[in-house]
Amino acid sequence: MAKEKMLAVKDLAISFNTYAGELHAVRGIEFDLYKGETLAIVGESGSGKSVSTKAIMSLLPKKSTTIHSGEILFQDQDLLKCTEKEMQHIRGKDIAMIFQDPMTSLNPTMTIGKQIMEPLIIHQNMSKENAQARALKLLELVGIPMPEKRIKQYPHQFSGGMRQRVMIAIALACNPRVLIADEPTTALDVTIQAQIIELMKELQVKMDTSIIFITHDLGVVASVADRVAVMYAGEIVEVGTVDEIFYHPQHPYTWGLLASMPTLEIGNQDLYAIPGSPPNLLHVPNGDAFASRNQYALAIDFEEEPPMFQVSPTHYAATWLLHPDAPDVTPPQEILNRWAKYRKNEVNVYD
Amino acid sequence: MRKYLLKRLLIAIPVLIGVTICSFIIVNLAPGDPVDMYVNPDATLDQIEMTRAALGLDQPMYVRYFKWLGELFQGNLGFSFATREPVMDLLADRMGATLLLMGVSLVVGYLIAIPLGILSAVKQNTWIDYLTTGGSFLGVSIPSFFLGLGLVYIFSLQLGWLPTGGMATLGGDSSLVDQIKHMILPVIVLSASICGNMIRYVRSSMLEVLKEDYIRTAKAKGLKSMMVVIKHGLRNSLIPIITVIGMDIPKLIGGAVVTEQIFQWPGLGQLTISSISSRDYATLMAINLLSAIAVLGANMLADILYSAADSRIHYD
């Protein structure tokens, strides 16, 4: 699989200066994004998913953010070293972003048309007429009926799902090579979620864009992603293809995440929950950040951070359980049962 | 929109009548008899009564009110007690001076305040911000008589650069330069407070807007920071700014009583002071009515501007 690498993030570490102290939001993550693929980044709130992608766009507040180390390579250029001016040429043109809440992400005092035309005019030097024609095409592309009429309307005249379609149209306006979707479906209800995901998949094929899809919804991951990176406490703990993550997960945190995913048959059973809560990143614990919540934790987990162990050429996980000297553990029966169900149903709310 | 405005205009009529009733009562209850002002100290009782009848003050208050109202509907504001001129002419004379002074002060104030307010918000917590907010605080809190007298002392008495007051040099050529020279000090005094007030509103409104998600979207499109602030920020922070403008506009008419007095500016503010001290009821009533109309008009204008600035606001 010698695919073209679009984006390579290397050893990225970011912290925020807060009143309480230095918060280590991202602690040395690495991932690659290949041409035309969708990489899903999953993890709970505060695990550093959004922060890492905002760093790619250089949208983090300059004053309170410190980038300790790392490189973000895009077309042989380290984005972390780019000036604001250079970033302005990349943002919206080569790398575009869709945000979580379509209700607040559009400017309420500007027509939809103008908002879509903006990136076209600044990045492609289009005339107003050409930009408008392209905006109409884009609206049609993202499935907004009566684009001639809608283009003159304001965001408050659109529903949430429609607004997210408009956001997608804005993001895709300049045919970006990389599209970052930061929980694009979280604020939408389930049927609209499914439509938006379908739309994104369809457009990805048409435009051959690479997508980084941030979410905490594993159901969404199953339906959109080619590869998955699981983040916990500012680190990537496991990365692999969708099949590898769903059917052969190696990290106890991934086990927990998968076990806590609801299924259609679950009925009145209690959902599995990972005990405890994520560590306070103001005071990063020694060893594996997940150790205190991990029922399979080994003594070494509390002392030393596990490196990434290779499971297959595409599958890596950071857990000492993969060390040759580690005892053999199998996930608890509860989790195994659930996996059996997933496998049987190929569960996925969306397909 | 048209229907809404028509409704507002119709509501304005009873409001204005209410305002005139209240101010008529208050003006007439003020201590002191206006007749005393207009008779010779040696006048006989007969002469006093004649003057009273001539001023129309011999009738009960409600009769006088309805007479006044009746005349008002015919477009007649009565005659000034003090000068016997029609009040209408008196107001027309003074209005120009006040509109000129206040109009220039508002424009100057806003032209300084809006960019500074934006700058202060964009550069929040930097020395630019501290300097601007400090300056605006000073502008709002310094009393106009103090600032006015201070400026007159420095620029007129000590340096001799600018005239102490009036609208033009007496017997001068009344050229534009001369008029501008006369305006500089009062405009500084008035725009200091207008500007100080406005900066605070623009800054806080802008700070609020700059946190919004759509500002992040605009940045993610690759817009220049300046464009993000102006195109996406300013338009959205206009609502509070319009509210302040709506409150400032009545000052165009009400004038700045203290400032006009200090600089001997022949405007409505000065007229107000002089008609209070000469117990000139007719003129006072007209000034009150004019101020009330200005307030209502400015409110309506602000409403129209709201819906122009933000399409989510519309009236039916």
XYZ file of C-alpha atoms in Angstrom:
667
model
C 0.000 0.000 0.000
C 2.336 2.698 -1.211
C -0.132 5.476 -0.950
C 0.844 9.093 -1.182
C 1.283 10.715 2.210
C -0.705 13.940 2.487
C 0.077 14.898 6.004
C 2.499 13.606 8.592
C 2.306 14.577 12.235
C 5.429 13.753 14.193
C 5.971 13.841 17.943
C 3.530 16.707 18.434
C 3.309 18.009 22.007
C 1.151 20.949 22.959
C 0.341 22.509 26.291
C -1.810 25.373 27.463
C -0.901 27.864 30.112
C -3.862 28.092 32.426
C -4.295 29.782 35.776
C -3.989 26.398 37.418
C -0.712 25.627 35.686
C 0.524 24.061 32.507
C -1.988 21.709 30.938
C -0.405 19.055 28.726
C -3.188 18.623 26.204
C -1.264 16.711 23.557
C 1.743 14.618 24.583
C 3.740 13.459 21.628
C 1.407 12.109 18.979
C 2.308 10.752 15.563
C 0.092 9.921 12.673
C 0.087 9.980 8.899
C -2.734 10.784 6.562
C -2.717 9.232 3.116
C -4.305 10.464 -0.052
C -8.009 9.791 -0.328
C -8.357 8.052 2.999
C -10.407 8.869 6.058
C -8.593 8.738 9.329
C -10.883 8.793 12.327
C -9.519 10.105 15.589
C -11.601 8.866 18.505
C -11.325 9.507 22.185
C -13.264 10.998 25.030
C -13.659 14.714 25.686
C -10.367 16.314 26.583
C -8.217 13.604 25.050
C -6.617 16.119 22.704
C -8.367 15.267 19.430
C -9.502 18.766 18.592
C -6.345 20.396 19.876
C -4.136 18.360 17.582
C -6.206 19.176 14.527
C -6.463 22.835 15.416
C -2.685 22.811 15.608
C -2.634 21.613 11.989
C -4.684 24.666 11.035
C -2.768 26.832 13.487
C -6.053 27.942 14.995
C -5.014 27.607 18.624
C -4.892 30.791 20.716
C -1.331 31.991 20.237
C -0.830 33.522 23.636
C -1.773 30.628 25.866
C -0.482 27.778 23.706
C 3.007 26.320 23.776
C 4.056 23.827 21.151
C 6.882 21.900 22.778
C 7.961 19.681 19.966
C 6.835 18.157 16.758
C 6.455 18.620 13.069
C 3.386 18.739 10.911
C 4.549 18.019 7.404
C 2.290 19.008 4.561
C 3.734 19.064 1.049
C 7.301 19.092 2.424
C 6.504 22.091 4.552
C 6.407 22.121 8.335
C 3.132 23.849 9.175
C 4.337 24.578 12.687
C 7.079 26.751 11.242
C 4.793 28.645 8.876
C 4.082 32.296 9.510
C 0.518 33.452 9.984
C 0.607 34.829 6.454
C 1.725 31.522 4.970
C -0.959 29.740 6.969
C -3.590 32.084 5.556
C -2.720 30.761 2.104
C -3.067 27.169 3.260
C -6.192 27.499 5.387
C -9.355 27.080 3.424
C -7.390 26.326 0.258
C -5.294 23.223 0.894
C -6.586 22.303 4.307
C -10.172 23.088 5.224
C -12.149 22.460 8.342
C -15.720 21.684 9.321
C -16.751 22.362 12.879
C -18.939 20.745 15.426
C -21.844 23.117 15.798
C -23.379 24.247 12.513
C -25.821 26.451 14.431
C -23.061 28.810 15.531
C -20.372 28.254 12.941
C -21.923 30.415 10.237
C -21.930 34.184 10.354
C -25.543 35.169 11.106
C -25.320 38.533 9.369
C -23.945 37.362 6.038
C -25.779 35.503 3.293
C -24.891 31.880 2.705
C -23.746 32.746 -0.793
C -21.263 35.363 0.381
C -19.874 32.979 2.956
C -19.278 30.314 0.342
C -17.836 32.804 -2.132
C -15.337 34.202 0.344
C -12.689 31.461 0.111
C -13.095 31.350 -3.679
C -12.451 35.052 -3.990
C -9.437 35.118 -1.689
C -7.750 31.897 -2.750
C -8.624 31.552 -6.412
C -8.936 35.216 -7.335
C -12.337 34.516 -8.801
C -14.524 37.348 -9.928
C -17.773 37.788 -8.057
C -19.778 36.318 -10.932
C -17.601 33.240 -11.244
C -17.546 32.729 -7.501
C -21.300 32.954 -7.401
C -21.657 30.414 -10.176
C -19.298 28.087 -8.324
C -21.197 28.649 -5.062
C -24.403 27.617 -6.787
C -22.714 24.447 -8.023
C -21.388 23.734 -4.549
C -24.808 24.151 -2.973
C -26.178 21.735 -5.502
C -23.297 19.360 -4.805
C -24.011 19.270 -1.074
C -27.668 18.634 -1.791
C -29.352 21.916 -1.009
C -32.517 22.257 -3.072
C -33.298 25.492 -4.917
C -29.771 26.881 -4.685
C -30.653 30.060 -6.624
C -33.059 31.009 -3.908
C -31.058 29.683 -0.960
C -27.858 31.448 -1.922
C -29.376 34.789 -0.988
C -30.638 33.603 2.377
C -29.148 33.939 5.841
C -28.102 31.076 8.134
C -31.161 31.462 10.370
C -33.311 30.404 7.434
C -31.592 26.995 7.353
C -32.001 23.946 9.571
C -29.052 22.435 11.429
C -28.450 19.735 8.862
C -28.701 22.218 6.009
C -26.245 24.525 7.748
C -23.766 21.685 8.089
C -24.173 21.091 4.365
C -23.361 24.748 3.813
C -20.293 24.374 6.049
C -19.214 21.431 3.924
C -19.733 23.513 0.783
C -17.530 26.266 2.264
C -14.862 23.761 3.239
C -14.848 22.073 -0.161
C -15.031 25.317 -2.140
C -11.359 25.325 -3.110
C -10.985 21.537 -3.497
C -8.820 21.121 -0.409
C -6.413 18.209 -0.230
C -7.134 17.687 3.435
C -10.449 18.139 5.143
C -10.574 18.183 8.910
C -14.011 17.405 10.276
C -14.158 18.174 13.983
C -17.153 16.215 15.259
C -19.263 17.351 12.301
C -22.253 15.263 13.269
C -22.259 15.550 17.039
C -24.737 18.404 17.161
C -27.137 16.812 14.687
C -29.873 14.281 15.253
C -29.331 10.734 14.096
C -31.086 10.752 10.741
C -29.377 13.986 9.754
C -26.064 12.546 10.982
C -26.479 9.660 8.617
C -27.218 12.002 5.705
C -24.201 14.192 6.418
C -21.928 11.181 6.685
C -23.250 9.796 3.419
C -22.650 13.152 1.798
C -19.096 13.340 3.068
C -18.315 9.848 1.852
C -19.778 10.618 -1.537
C -17.866 13.875 -1.899
C -14.647 12.275 -0.757
C -14.840 9.800 -3.601
C -15.653 12.578 -6.071
C -12.887 14.893 -4.972
C -10.307 12.434 -3.670
C -9.839 14.433 -0.508
C -8.153 13.061 2.591
C -10.293 13.431 5.673
C -9.424 13.576 9.329
C -12.647 12.781 11.093
C -12.764 13.561 14.772
C -15.509 11.965 16.775
C -16.304 10.208 19.992
C -18.995 8.130 18.357
C -17.704 4.689 17.408
C -20.785 4.018 15.328
C -19.791 6.928 13.102
C -16.225 5.653 12.953
C -17.330 2.266 11.692
C -19.218 3.844 8.851
C -16.735 6.461 7.669
C -13.186 5.524 8.536
C -10.488 3.642 6.688
C -8.134 3.882 9.623
C -8.682 4.759 13.255
C -6.468 6.410 15.843
C -7.590 6.086 19.439
C -6.547 8.957 21.682
C -6.369 8.938 25.442
C -5.033 11.682 27.716
C -3.204 13.466 24.931
C -1.625 10.404 23.362
C -2.487 8.016 20.584
C -2.800 4.649 22.305
C -3.761 2.553 19.328
C -3.890 3.037 15.607
C -4.943 0.640 12.898
C -7.395 -0.046 10.109
C -11.078 -0.057 11.007
C -11.179 -3.832 10.980
C -8.121 -4.100 13.153
C -9.481 -1.664 15.718
C -12.971 -3.131 15.794
C -12.134 -6.828 15.578
C -8.599 -7.134 16.942
C -8.139 -4.303 19.385
C -5.049 -4.622 21.546
C -5.203 -1.759 24.008
C -7.363 -2.186 27.126
C -8.699 1.336 26.593
C -9.919 0.409 23.114
C -11.511 -2.697 24.627
C -13.343 -0.513 27.094
C -14.486 1.922 24.399
C -15.841 -0.866 22.224
C -17.525 -2.573 25.148
C -19.311 0.623 26.100
C -20.835 1.033 22.660
C -24.579 0.415 22.710
C -26.053 -2.262 20.450
C -29.575 -2.790 19.267
C -30.002 -5.938 21.397
C -28.768 -4.395 24.583
C -32.289 -3.909 25.893
C -32.400 -3.002 29.551
C -28.892 -4.199 30.311
C -26.577 -1.622 31.818
C -24.023 -0.279 29.397
C -20.433 -1.126 30.167
C -18.490 1.861 31.483
C -14.765 2.266 31.923
C -14.275 2.836 35.675
C -12.724 6.036 36.963
C -12.103 9.229 35.044
C -9.313 10.429 32.804
C -6.210 11.843 34.461
C -5.790 15.519 35.156
C -3.410 16.705 32.481
C -2.125 19.456 34.738
C -0.294 16.689 36.572
C 0.504 13.950 34.122
C 0.820 10.610 35.943
C 3.961 8.493 35.749
C 3.868 5.553 33.432
C 0.804 4.745 31.375
C -1.886 7.417 31.832
C -4.562 4.743 31.592
C -3.009 2.431 34.210
C -5.176 3.515 37.148
C -8.366 2.659 35.240
C -6.993 -0.439 33.646
C -7.935 -3.751 35.234
C -5.121 -5.437 33.303
C -2.489 -2.959 34.421
C 0.929 -4.473 35.083
C 3.396 -3.184 37.628
C 5.445 -1.597 34.885
C 2.407 0.394 33.691
C 2.725 2.598 36.747
C 6.408 3.240 36.204
C 7.158 3.487 32.565
C 5.159 4.585 29.586
C 4.648 1.804 27.075
C 6.113 2.370 23.593
C 4.120 1.680 20.432
C 4.255 -2.045 19.751
C 3.703 -3.139 16.207
C 0.908 -5.640 15.779
C 0.775 -5.609 11.997
C 2.258 -3.247 9.390
C -0.768 -1.000 9.832
C -1.608 -1.693 13.456
C 0.197 -0.299 16.497
C -0.781 -0.121 20.148
C 0.872 1.383 23.199
C 0.353 -1.198 25.910
C 2.824 -3.314 27.846
C 0.508 -6.254 27.285
C 2.089 -6.571 23.857
C 5.578 -6.956 25.329
C 6.933 -10.478 24.773
C 7.319 -10.904 28.549
C 3.790 -9.807 29.363
C 1.288 -12.364 30.647
C -1.442 -13.427 28.260
C -4.696 -11.701 29.004
C -8.016 -12.042 27.328
C -10.605 -9.317 27.611
C -13.372 -10.179 30.099
C -16.262 -12.363 28.971
C -18.631 -9.406 28.939
C -16.512 -7.650 26.362
C -15.968 -10.791 24.316
C -19.724 -11.388 24.192
C -20.329 -7.938 22.905
C -17.712 -8.310 20.247
C -19.314 -11.509 19.158
C -22.538 -9.565 18.700
C -20.845 -6.780 16.780
C -19.209 -9.275 14.499
C -22.429 -11.126 13.941
C -24.364 -7.968 13.088
C -21.534 -5.981 11.647
C -23.210 -3.360 13.729
C -23.442 0.001 12.551
C -26.338 2.230 12.988
C -25.762 3.978 9.728
C -25.449 1.432 6.994
C -41.774 46.873 8.649
C -43.875 49.738 7.270
C -46.822 48.546 9.299
C -44.671 48.310 12.389
C -43.377 51.840 11.956
C -46.877 53.169 11.409
C -47.944 51.485 14.619
C -44.994 53.016 16.441
C -45.908 56.452 15.084
C -49.496 56.078 16.266
C -48.341 54.995 19.721
C -46.018 57.991 19.804
C -48.960 60.403 19.762
C -50.448 59.495 23.176
C -46.914 59.228 24.569
C -46.143 62.748 23.444
C -49.428 64.056 24.846
C -48.575 62.383 28.149
C -45.159 64.006 28.095
C -46.667 67.431 27.505
C -49.145 66.972 30.380
C -46.387 66.008 32.783
C -44.036 68.744 31.763
C -46.817 71.348 31.733
C -47.705 70.468 35.311
C -44.093 70.418 36.478
C -43.214 73.689 34.747
C -46.239 75.395 36.261
C -45.632 73.996 39.721
C -42.107 75.388 39.747
C -41.767 78.009 42.452
C -41.855 81.661 41.450
C -44.389 83.625 39.479
C -43.351 84.406 35.900
C -45.300 87.659 36.078
C -42.746 88.951 38.612
C -40.116 88.712 35.934
C -41.951 90.894 33.485
C -43.251 93.801 35.559
C -41.571 96.846 36.928
C -40.769 96.531 40.654
C -42.931 99.608 41.219
C -45.901 98.232 39.287
C -49.340 98.583 40.739
C -51.577 95.617 41.378
C -53.583 96.565 38.288
C -50.514 96.575 36.117
C -49.504 93.170 37.480
C -52.916 91.733 36.701
C -52.799 93.200 33.220
C -49.437 91.590 32.556
C -50.766 88.315 33.946
C -53.715 88.455 31.590
C -51.457 89.407 28.703
C -49.316 86.322 29.329
C -52.488 84.261 29.598
C -51.621 83.241 33.112
C -54.908 84.409 34.650
C -56.710 81.225 33.680
C -56.661 77.890 35.527
C -53.908 75.473 34.581
C -56.067 72.956 32.706
C -57.622 75.658 30.542
C -54.184 76.953 29.687
C -53.009 73.429 28.869
C -55.842 72.722 26.473
C -55.415 76.098 24.831
C -51.729 75.342 24.425
C -52.482 71.898 23.029
C -55.066 73.312 20.631
C -52.562 75.824 19.324
C -49.960 73.085 19.077
C -52.160 71.058 16.758
C -52.382 74.131 14.560
C -48.617 74.309 14.505
C -48.324 77.197 16.913
C -45.963 76.895 19.865
C -46.947 80.232 21.365
C -44.902 83.310 22.131
C -41.895 83.544 24.359
C -42.651 85.384 27.606
C -39.211 86.884 27.576
C -38.773 88.147 24.041
C -42.375 88.079 22.756
C -41.067 86.344 19.666
C -42.854 83.258 18.367
C -41.282 80.266 20.139
C -41.038 78.533 16.784
C -38.668 81.205 15.446
C -36.645 81.113 18.639
C -36.171 77.364 18.387
C -35.364 77.510 14.702
C -32.686 80.107 15.456
C -31.043 77.989 18.118
C -31.532 74.581 16.621
C -28.983 75.082 13.853
C -26.224 75.931 16.304
C -26.945 72.919 18.465
C -27.308 70.504 15.571
C -23.993 71.706 14.197
C -22.130 71.390 17.486
C -23.646 68.070 18.521
C -23.532 66.565 15.048
C -19.844 67.309 14.709
C -19.164 66.069 18.243
C -21.017 62.800 17.654
C -19.269 62.161 14.369
C -15.846 62.999 15.799
C -16.558 60.911 18.883
C -17.646 57.873 16.883
C -14.844 58.161 14.362
C -12.381 57.938 17.218
C -14.299 55.488 19.368
C -15.186 52.739 16.901
C -11.662 52.027 15.608
C -10.206 52.375 19.103
C -12.846 50.077 20.574
C -12.148 47.441 17.930
C -8.403 47.785 18.394
C -8.759 47.522 22.118
C -10.783 44.304 21.793
C -8.446 42.743 19.250
C -5.425 43.610 21.380
C -7.117 42.643 24.613
C -4.856 42.807 27.675
C -2.023 44.611 25.936
C -0.803 48.113 26.674
C -2.925 49.405 23.755
C -5.997 47.997 25.441
C -5.074 49.364 28.858
C -4.347 52.792 27.412
C -7.632 52.872 25.491
C -9.835 51.656 28.317
C -8.036 54.012 30.721
C -8.582 56.910 28.338
C -12.237 56.061 27.826
C -12.759 55.849 31.565
C -11.248 59.301 31.911
C -13.425 60.630 29.069
C -16.601 59.326 30.664
C -15.829 60.412 34.195
C -14.335 63.861 33.754
C -17.083 66.479 34.335
C -17.650 68.634 31.262
C -17.490 71.900 33.197
C -14.079 70.918 34.527
C -12.708 69.803 31.192
C -14.268 72.814 29.476
C -12.843 75.343 31.910
C -9.493 73.583 31.867
C -9.316 73.742 28.076
C -10.375 77.388 28.035
C -7.685 78.188 30.607
C -4.928 76.424 28.677
C -5.785 77.054 25.040
C -7.555 80.392 25.266
C -6.129 82.220 28.246
C -2.581 80.857 28.448
C -1.759 79.978 24.868
C -4.250 82.256 23.184
C -4.731 79.837 20.306
C -8.473 79.525 20.383
C -11.412 81.754 21.297
C -13.036 81.293 24.701
C -16.539 80.986 23.380
C -19.238 81.949 20.932
C -19.800 80.730 17.423
C -17.876 83.337 15.504
C -15.717 86.355 16.138
C -17.896 89.399 16.620
C -17.423 91.723 13.676
C -15.168 89.123 12.097
C -15.413 87.772 8.603
C -17.326 84.701 9.895
C -15.235 82.531 7.639
C -15.219 78.724 7.892
C -11.814 78.768 9.582
C -13.130 81.148 12.196
C -16.135 78.921 12.849
C -13.991 75.831 13.112
C -11.725 77.579 15.592
C -14.744 78.361 17.725
C -15.921 74.786 17.558
C -12.724 73.013 18.512
C -12.945 73.322 22.290
C -16.650 72.563 22.749
C -16.342 69.631 20.346
C -13.428 68.236 22.349
C -15.430 68.489 25.577
C -18.525 66.848 24.118
C -16.796 64.152 22.121
C -14.660 63.159 25.117
C -17.674 61.763 26.919
C -19.408 60.454 23.771
C -16.208 58.733 22.713
C -15.373 57.369 26.154
C -18.794 55.818 26.439
C -18.777 54.389 22.936
C -15.315 52.800 23.253
C -16.506 50.723 26.175
C -19.528 49.446 24.278
C -17.616 48.700 21.085
C -14.870 46.909 23.003
C -17.137 44.688 25.052
C -19.405 43.899 22.136
C -16.439 43.077 19.918
C -14.846 40.872 22.585
C -18.079 38.941 22.817
C -18.286 38.447 19.062
C -14.622 37.506 18.619
C -15.248 34.443 20.777
C -17.977 33.189 18.452
C -17.631 30.038 16.390
C -18.185 31.849 13.093
C -15.075 33.926 13.725
C -13.150 30.660 13.907
C -14.838 29.566 10.677
C -13.757 32.800 9.024
C -10.176 32.236 10.152
C -10.314 28.648 8.919
C -11.252 29.967 5.478
C -7.885 31.680 5.353
C -9.124 35.249 5.705
C -6.663 37.863 6.893
C -7.095 38.731 10.553
C -8.083 42.287 9.653
C -10.814 40.996 7.323
C -12.061 38.583 9.954
C -12.488 41.431 12.420
C -14.019 43.916 10.010
C -16.167 41.693 7.794
C -17.295 39.109 10.314
C -16.761 40.796 13.652
C -17.926 44.360 13.251
C -21.260 43.666 11.602
C -22.177 41.290 14.385
C -21.185 43.634 17.164
C -23.283 46.501 15.802
C -26.420 45.904 17.867
C -25.133 47.355 21.159
C -23.420 50.116 19.202
C -26.704 51.083 17.553
C -28.353 51.153 20.959
C -25.803 53.684 22.152
C -26.218 55.760 19.000
C -29.968 55.717 19.620
C -29.379 57.113 23.064
C -26.900 59.718 21.823
C -29.062 61.186 19.069
C -31.547 62.938 21.389
C -28.559 64.894 22.630
C -28.458 66.439 19.180
C -31.597 68.290 20.162
C -31.397 68.457 23.919
C -28.023 69.979 23.465
C -25.324 69.978 26.022
C -26.634 72.432 28.559
C -23.421 72.776 30.530
C -21.039 72.824 27.586
C -23.086 75.369 25.644
C -23.197 77.529 28.730
C -19.426 77.387 29.270
C -18.607 78.218 25.683
C -21.460 80.664 25.196
C -22.653 78.558 22.312
C -25.968 80.011 21.153
C -27.805 76.707 21.024
C -30.816 75.060 22.586
C -28.929 74.178 25.769
C -28.259 77.793 26.452
C -31.837 78.661 25.575
C -33.014 76.093 28.113
C -30.983 77.675 30.895
C -32.091 81.174 30.041
C -35.765 80.236 29.756
C -35.645 78.476 33.110
C -34.172 81.511 34.788
C -36.631 83.847 33.083
C -39.548 81.487 33.853
C -40.367 81.438 30.173
C -42.986 78.672 30.302
C -43.861 78.707 26.615
C -40.279 78.210 25.500
C -39.633 75.540 28.123
C -42.673 73.565 26.991
C -41.516 73.701 23.395
C -38.017 72.516 24.304
C -39.442 69.646 26.328
C -41.690 68.615 23.488
C -38.809 68.747 21.038
C -36.625 66.569 23.275
C -39.422 64.027 23.662
C -39.864 63.859 19.895
C -36.116 63.417 19.492
C -36.034 60.523 21.964
C -38.947 58.744 20.309
C -37.542 59.367 16.850
C -34.109 58.108 17.822
C -35.588 54.948 19.308
C -37.438 54.296 16.121
C -34.346 54.947 14.061
C -32.410 52.506 16.240
C -35.092 49.868 15.609
C -34.805 50.371 11.878
C -31.021 50.149 12.080
C -31.221 46.917 14.099
C -33.057 45.148 11.351
C -30.712 46.604 8.745
C -27.698 45.300 10.667
C -29.082 41.886 11.477
C -31.518 40.153 9.194
C -32.734 37.974 12.049
C -34.416 41.044 13.497
C -37.538 42.028 11.698
C -40.780 43.559 12.753
C -44.317 42.854 11.771
